[in-house]
Structures are given as structure tokens and as C-alpha cells.
CSV table of C-alpha atoms in Angstrom, one decimal:
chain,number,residue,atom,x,y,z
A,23,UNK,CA,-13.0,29.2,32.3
A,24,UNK,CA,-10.6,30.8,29.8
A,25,UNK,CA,-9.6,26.8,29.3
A,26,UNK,CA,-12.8,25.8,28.8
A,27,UNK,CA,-13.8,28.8,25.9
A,28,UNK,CA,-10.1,27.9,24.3
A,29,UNK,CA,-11.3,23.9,24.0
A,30,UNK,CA,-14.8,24.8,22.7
A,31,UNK,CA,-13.4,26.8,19.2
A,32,UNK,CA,-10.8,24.7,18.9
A,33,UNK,CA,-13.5,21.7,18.8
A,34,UNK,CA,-15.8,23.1,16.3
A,35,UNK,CA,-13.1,23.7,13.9
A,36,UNK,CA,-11.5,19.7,14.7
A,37,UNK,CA,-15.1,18.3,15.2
A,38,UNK,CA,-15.3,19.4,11.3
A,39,UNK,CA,-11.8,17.9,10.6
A,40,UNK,CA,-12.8,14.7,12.5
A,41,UNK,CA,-16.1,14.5,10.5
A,42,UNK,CA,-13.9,14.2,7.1
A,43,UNK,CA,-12.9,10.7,8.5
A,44,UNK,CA,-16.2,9.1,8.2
A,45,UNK,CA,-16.8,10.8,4.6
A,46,UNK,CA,-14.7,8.6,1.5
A,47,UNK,CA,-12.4,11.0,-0.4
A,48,UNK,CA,-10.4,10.1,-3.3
A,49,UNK,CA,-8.1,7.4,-1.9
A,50,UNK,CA,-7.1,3.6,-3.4
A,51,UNK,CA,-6.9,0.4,-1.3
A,52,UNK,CA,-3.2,-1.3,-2.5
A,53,UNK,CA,-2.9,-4.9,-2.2
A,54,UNK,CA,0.0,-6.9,-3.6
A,55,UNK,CA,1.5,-3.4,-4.6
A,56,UNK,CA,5.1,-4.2,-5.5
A,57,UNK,CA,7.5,-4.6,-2.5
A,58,UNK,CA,8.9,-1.2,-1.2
A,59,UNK,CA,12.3,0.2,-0.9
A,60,UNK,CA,13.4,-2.2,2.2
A,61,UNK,CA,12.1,-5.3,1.7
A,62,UNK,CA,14.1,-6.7,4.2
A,63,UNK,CA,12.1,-4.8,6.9
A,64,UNK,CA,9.0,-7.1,7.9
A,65,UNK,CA,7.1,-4.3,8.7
A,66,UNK,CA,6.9,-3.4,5.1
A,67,UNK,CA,6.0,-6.4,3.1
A,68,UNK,CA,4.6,-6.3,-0.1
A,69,UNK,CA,0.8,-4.9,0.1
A,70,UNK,CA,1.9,-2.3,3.1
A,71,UNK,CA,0.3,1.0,2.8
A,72,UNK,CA,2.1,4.1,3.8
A,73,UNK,CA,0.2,7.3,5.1
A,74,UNK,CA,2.8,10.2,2.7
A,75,UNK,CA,2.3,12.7,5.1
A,76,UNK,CA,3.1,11.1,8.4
A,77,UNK,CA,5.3,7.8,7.0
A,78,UNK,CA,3.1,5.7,9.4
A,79,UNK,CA,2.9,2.2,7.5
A,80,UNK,CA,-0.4,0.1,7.4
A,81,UNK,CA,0.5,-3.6,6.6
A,82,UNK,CA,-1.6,-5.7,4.9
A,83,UNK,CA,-1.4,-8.4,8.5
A,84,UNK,CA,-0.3,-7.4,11.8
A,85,UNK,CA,-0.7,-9.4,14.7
A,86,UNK,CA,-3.3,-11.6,13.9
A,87,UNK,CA,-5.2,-8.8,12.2
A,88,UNK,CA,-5.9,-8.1,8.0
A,89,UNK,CA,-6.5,-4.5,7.0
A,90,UNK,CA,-9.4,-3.9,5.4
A,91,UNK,CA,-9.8,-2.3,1.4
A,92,UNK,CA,-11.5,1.0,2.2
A,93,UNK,CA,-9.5,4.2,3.5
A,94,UNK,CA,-11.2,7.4,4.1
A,95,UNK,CA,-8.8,11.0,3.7
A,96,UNK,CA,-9.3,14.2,3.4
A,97,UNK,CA,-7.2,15.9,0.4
A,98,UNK,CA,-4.8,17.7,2.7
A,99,UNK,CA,-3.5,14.8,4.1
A,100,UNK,CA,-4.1,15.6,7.6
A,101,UNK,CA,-7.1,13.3,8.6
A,102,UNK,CA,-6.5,9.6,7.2
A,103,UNK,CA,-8.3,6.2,8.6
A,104,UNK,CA,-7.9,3.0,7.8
A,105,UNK,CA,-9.6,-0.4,9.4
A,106,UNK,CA,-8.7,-3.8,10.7
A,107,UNK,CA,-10.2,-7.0,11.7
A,108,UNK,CA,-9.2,-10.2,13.0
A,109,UNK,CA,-11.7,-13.3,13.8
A,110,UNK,CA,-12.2,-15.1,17.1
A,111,UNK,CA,-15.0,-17.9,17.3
A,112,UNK,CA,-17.2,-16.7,14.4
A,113,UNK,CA,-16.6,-13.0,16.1
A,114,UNK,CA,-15.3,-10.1,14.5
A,115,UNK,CA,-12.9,-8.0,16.5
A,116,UNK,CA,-12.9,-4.7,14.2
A,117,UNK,CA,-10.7,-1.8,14.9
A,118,UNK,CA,-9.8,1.5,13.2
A,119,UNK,CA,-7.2,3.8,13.5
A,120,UNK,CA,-6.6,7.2,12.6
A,121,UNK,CA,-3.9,9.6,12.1
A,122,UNK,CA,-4.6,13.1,12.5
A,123,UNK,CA,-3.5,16.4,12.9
A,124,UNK,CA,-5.3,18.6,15.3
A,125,UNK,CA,-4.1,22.4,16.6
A,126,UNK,CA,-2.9,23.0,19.6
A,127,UNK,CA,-5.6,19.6,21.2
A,128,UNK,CA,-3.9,17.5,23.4
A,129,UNK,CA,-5.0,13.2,23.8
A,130,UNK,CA,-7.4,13.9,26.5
A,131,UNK,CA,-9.0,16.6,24.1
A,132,UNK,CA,-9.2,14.9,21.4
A,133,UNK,CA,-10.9,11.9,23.2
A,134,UNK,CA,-13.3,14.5,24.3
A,135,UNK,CA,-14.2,15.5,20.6
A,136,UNK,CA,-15.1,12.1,19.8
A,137,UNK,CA,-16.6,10.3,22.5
A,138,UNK,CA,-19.9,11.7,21.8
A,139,UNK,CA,-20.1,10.3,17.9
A,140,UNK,CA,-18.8,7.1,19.3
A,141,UNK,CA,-21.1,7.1,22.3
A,142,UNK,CA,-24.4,7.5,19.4
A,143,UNK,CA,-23.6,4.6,17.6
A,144,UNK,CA,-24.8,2.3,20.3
A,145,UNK,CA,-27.8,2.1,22.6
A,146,UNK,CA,-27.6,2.2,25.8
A,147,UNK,CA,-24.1,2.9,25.7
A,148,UNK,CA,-22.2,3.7,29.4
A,149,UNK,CA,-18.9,4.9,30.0
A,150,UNK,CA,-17.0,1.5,31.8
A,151,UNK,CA,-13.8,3.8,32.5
A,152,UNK,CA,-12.3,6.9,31.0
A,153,UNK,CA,-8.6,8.7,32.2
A,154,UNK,CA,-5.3,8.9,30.7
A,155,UNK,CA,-3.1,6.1,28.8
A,156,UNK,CA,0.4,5.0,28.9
A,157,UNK,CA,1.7,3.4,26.2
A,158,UNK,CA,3.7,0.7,27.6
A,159,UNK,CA,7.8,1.9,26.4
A,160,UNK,CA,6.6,4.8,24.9
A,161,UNK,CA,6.6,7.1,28.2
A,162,UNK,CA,6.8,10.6,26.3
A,163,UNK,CA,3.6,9.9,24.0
A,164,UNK,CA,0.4,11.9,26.3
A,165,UNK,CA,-2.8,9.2,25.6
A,166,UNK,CA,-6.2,9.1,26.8
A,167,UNK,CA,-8.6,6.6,26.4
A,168,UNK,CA,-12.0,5.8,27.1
A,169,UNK,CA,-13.7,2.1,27.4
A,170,UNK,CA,-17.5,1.9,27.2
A,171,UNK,CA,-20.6,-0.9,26.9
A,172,UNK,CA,-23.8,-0.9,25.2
A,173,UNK,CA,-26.3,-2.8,22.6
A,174,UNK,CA,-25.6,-3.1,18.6
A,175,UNK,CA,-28.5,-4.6,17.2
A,176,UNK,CA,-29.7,-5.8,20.7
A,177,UNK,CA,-26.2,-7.9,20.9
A,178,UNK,CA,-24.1,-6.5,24.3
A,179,UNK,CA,-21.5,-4.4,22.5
A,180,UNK,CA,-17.8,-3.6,24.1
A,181,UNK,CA,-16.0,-0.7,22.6
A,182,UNK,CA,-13.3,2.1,23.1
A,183,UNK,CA,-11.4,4.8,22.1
A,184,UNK,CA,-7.5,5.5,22.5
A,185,UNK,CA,-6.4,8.9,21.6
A,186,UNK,CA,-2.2,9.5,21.4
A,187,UNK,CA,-0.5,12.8,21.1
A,188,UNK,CA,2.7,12.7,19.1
A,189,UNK,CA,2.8,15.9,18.7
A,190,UNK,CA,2.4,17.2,14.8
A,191,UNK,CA,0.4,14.1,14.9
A,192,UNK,CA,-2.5,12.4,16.4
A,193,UNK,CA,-3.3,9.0,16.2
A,194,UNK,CA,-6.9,7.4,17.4
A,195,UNK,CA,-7.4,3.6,17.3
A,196,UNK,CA,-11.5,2.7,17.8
A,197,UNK,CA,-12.5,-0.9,18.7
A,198,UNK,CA,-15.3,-2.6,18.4
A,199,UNK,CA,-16.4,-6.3,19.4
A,200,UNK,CA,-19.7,-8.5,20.9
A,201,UNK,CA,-19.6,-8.5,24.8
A,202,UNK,CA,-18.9,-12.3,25.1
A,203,UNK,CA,-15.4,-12.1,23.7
A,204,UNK,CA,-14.1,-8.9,26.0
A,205,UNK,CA,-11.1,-11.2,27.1
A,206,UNK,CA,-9.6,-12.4,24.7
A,207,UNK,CA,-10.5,-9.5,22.4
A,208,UNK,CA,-8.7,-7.3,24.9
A,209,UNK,CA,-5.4,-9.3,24.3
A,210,UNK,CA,-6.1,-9.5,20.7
A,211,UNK,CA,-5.8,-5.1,21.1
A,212,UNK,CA,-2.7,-5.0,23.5
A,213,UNK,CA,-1.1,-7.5,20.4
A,214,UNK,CA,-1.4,-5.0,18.0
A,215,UNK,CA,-0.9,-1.8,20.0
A,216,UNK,CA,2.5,-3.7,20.6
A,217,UNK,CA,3.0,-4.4,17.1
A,218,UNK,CA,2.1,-0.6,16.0
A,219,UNK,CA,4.1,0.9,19.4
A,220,UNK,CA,7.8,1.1,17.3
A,221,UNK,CA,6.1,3.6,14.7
A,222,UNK,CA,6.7,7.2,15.4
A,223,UNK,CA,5.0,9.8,12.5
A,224,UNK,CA,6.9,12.1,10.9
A,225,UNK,CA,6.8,15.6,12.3
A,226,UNK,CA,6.1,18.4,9.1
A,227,UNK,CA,8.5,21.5,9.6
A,228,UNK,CA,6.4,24.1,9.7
A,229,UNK,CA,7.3,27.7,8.6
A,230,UNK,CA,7.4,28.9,11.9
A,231,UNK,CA,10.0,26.3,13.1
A,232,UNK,CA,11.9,26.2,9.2
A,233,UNK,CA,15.4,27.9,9.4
């Protein structure tokens, strides 16, 4: 019980935080910026856009899929979202992923927060399979992640939600895609998860753990 009063104020306060994701704040799209300090690194190509407070990097192309030009952030830093897409038979495959810091909320409670939002975006939606994730080489990262159907604009809809706990950090990474393409849409993820899986954020030194 005492768990379950714990998660409930801790999800008002990060349902507000997670709320600032969908809301644009002051933030610029950067395409063809100038190369960065190691250009060498082919992770960070010209165009690459780098969360400050975390140091995750964003390239323009990653595994077969283009980031988009629109960000949404909150001014602290702490809650920052940017999209992807990448095209399979006239089908969009559109993901977004999020970095985000959230007290004391592990993956699977962070999932919890939100499945519901997700869950309203779609009719008839139905939960396909929900439990923990393991990030394949990446054993000490806690993840969760839920996998659902339902309708978008009476068009059978596939979507999920993968919630990581790096500590400091959360990331989330939403997709989206039409019912027909599951398969190879599915393989189209696992590409990029793979891609994004060598990036670690930044933990911030807090004053409690400063020297």
C-alpha cells in the first residue's frame, strides 16, 4: 500500500513534467549546423543535434531513419523530445524519443505514467503485451515496455512504448505505424534501438553527491 501512495504523488508531479513534452517551448531545429568538435565520429555528422544537459546526440539519419525539424523542451532542460521517421511502401514508420528526468520513478513507472495518454490517442486501442525490457548488451539499463493495437482514422494502428532507466536519466522512445507493416516496421525499430544502444546520458552531480 505504502508503494502504491509513494507512486501516486510522485506521478502527479511527473505526469505534469511529462505533459511539458507535448507543449513547444523555445527550442530551434539545426540542420547543416557546422560540423562538431570530432568530425571523425560518424555519430556526429554535420546537422547532429545534441541534448546540453544529458550529451545524448540526435543525428540528422540513423539507421534508415531522418529526424524530423520540431523539438519540444521544457526550459530546465530536464524533459526534451525529438521525432523520427523512416518510409516503407508509401508507410510512415514515425517514432519519438524522449529524455527525461524523473525523481526517484523507475522504467516500469514511468511506463505506467504514460500508457494512459498513449492509450487515448487511438480507438479501440488493447494492450498486445506489457512487462519488462532488456536492452540487448546493455544488461544494467532497467526498461519496460508496453506494445499495443488499435484504429487511427479507422486504419488498424500498431504502437508502443519503451521506457529505460539510466539512472539521472530517462529515456522513452514511442512508435507509431499502420497494422500492415508490423514486420518489417518491427525490424526497422530493433535497427535503430541498436544504433542509439552505445549512447549513455550524462549523469548531473547533484549537491547531495558533489564533494
Amino acid at each position: 500500500m505504502l508503494t502504491k501512495l509513494k507512486l501516486t504523488g510522485f506521478m502527479s508531479a511527473a505526469a505534469l513534467a511529462l505533459t511539458l513534452a507535448s507543449s513547444p517551448a523555445a527550442a530551434e531545429c539545426v540542420i547543416g549546423s557546422a560540423p562538431l568538435f570530432d568530425p571523425f565520429a560518424p555519430y556526429k555528422e554535420p546537422g547532429a543535434i545534441i541534448h546540453e544537459e544529458s550529451g545524448f546526440i540526435f543525428p540528422a539519419d540513423i539507421a534508415g531513419f531522418r529526424r524530423q525539424c520540431e523539438m519540444t523542451t521544457d526550459f530546465s532542460g530536464n524533459n526534451f523530445e525529438i521525432g523520427y521517421l523512416r518510409d516503407f511502401e508509401g508507410h510512415e514508420i514515425e517514432i519519438k524519443i524522449a529524455i527525461i528526468h524523473l525523481e526517484e520513478l523507475n522504467a516500469e513507472d514511468h511506463y505506467k505514467i504514460v500508457k494512459p495518454d498513449l492509450l487515448a490517442q487511438y480507438s479501440s486501442a488493447a494492450v498486445v503485451s506489457e512487462g519488462e525490457y532488456f536492452l540487448s548488451g546493455r544488461p544494467e539499463i532497467d526498461g519496460y515496455q508496453g506494445i499495443f493495437d488499435g484504429d487511427k482514422d479507422s486504419v488498424p494502428w500498431h504502437f508502443s512504448v519503451t521506457a529505460l532507466d539510466y539512472g539521472y536519466w530517462d529515456a522513452r522512445l514511442t512508435a507509431s505505424y499502420p497494422q500492415e507493416i508490423d514486420s518489417a516496421a518491427q525490424e526497422a525499430i530493433m535497427e535503430l534501438i541498436t544504433a542509439f544502444q552505445w549512447q549513455t546520458p550524462d549523469a548531473v552531480e547533484t549537491e547531495e553527491s558533489a564533494p
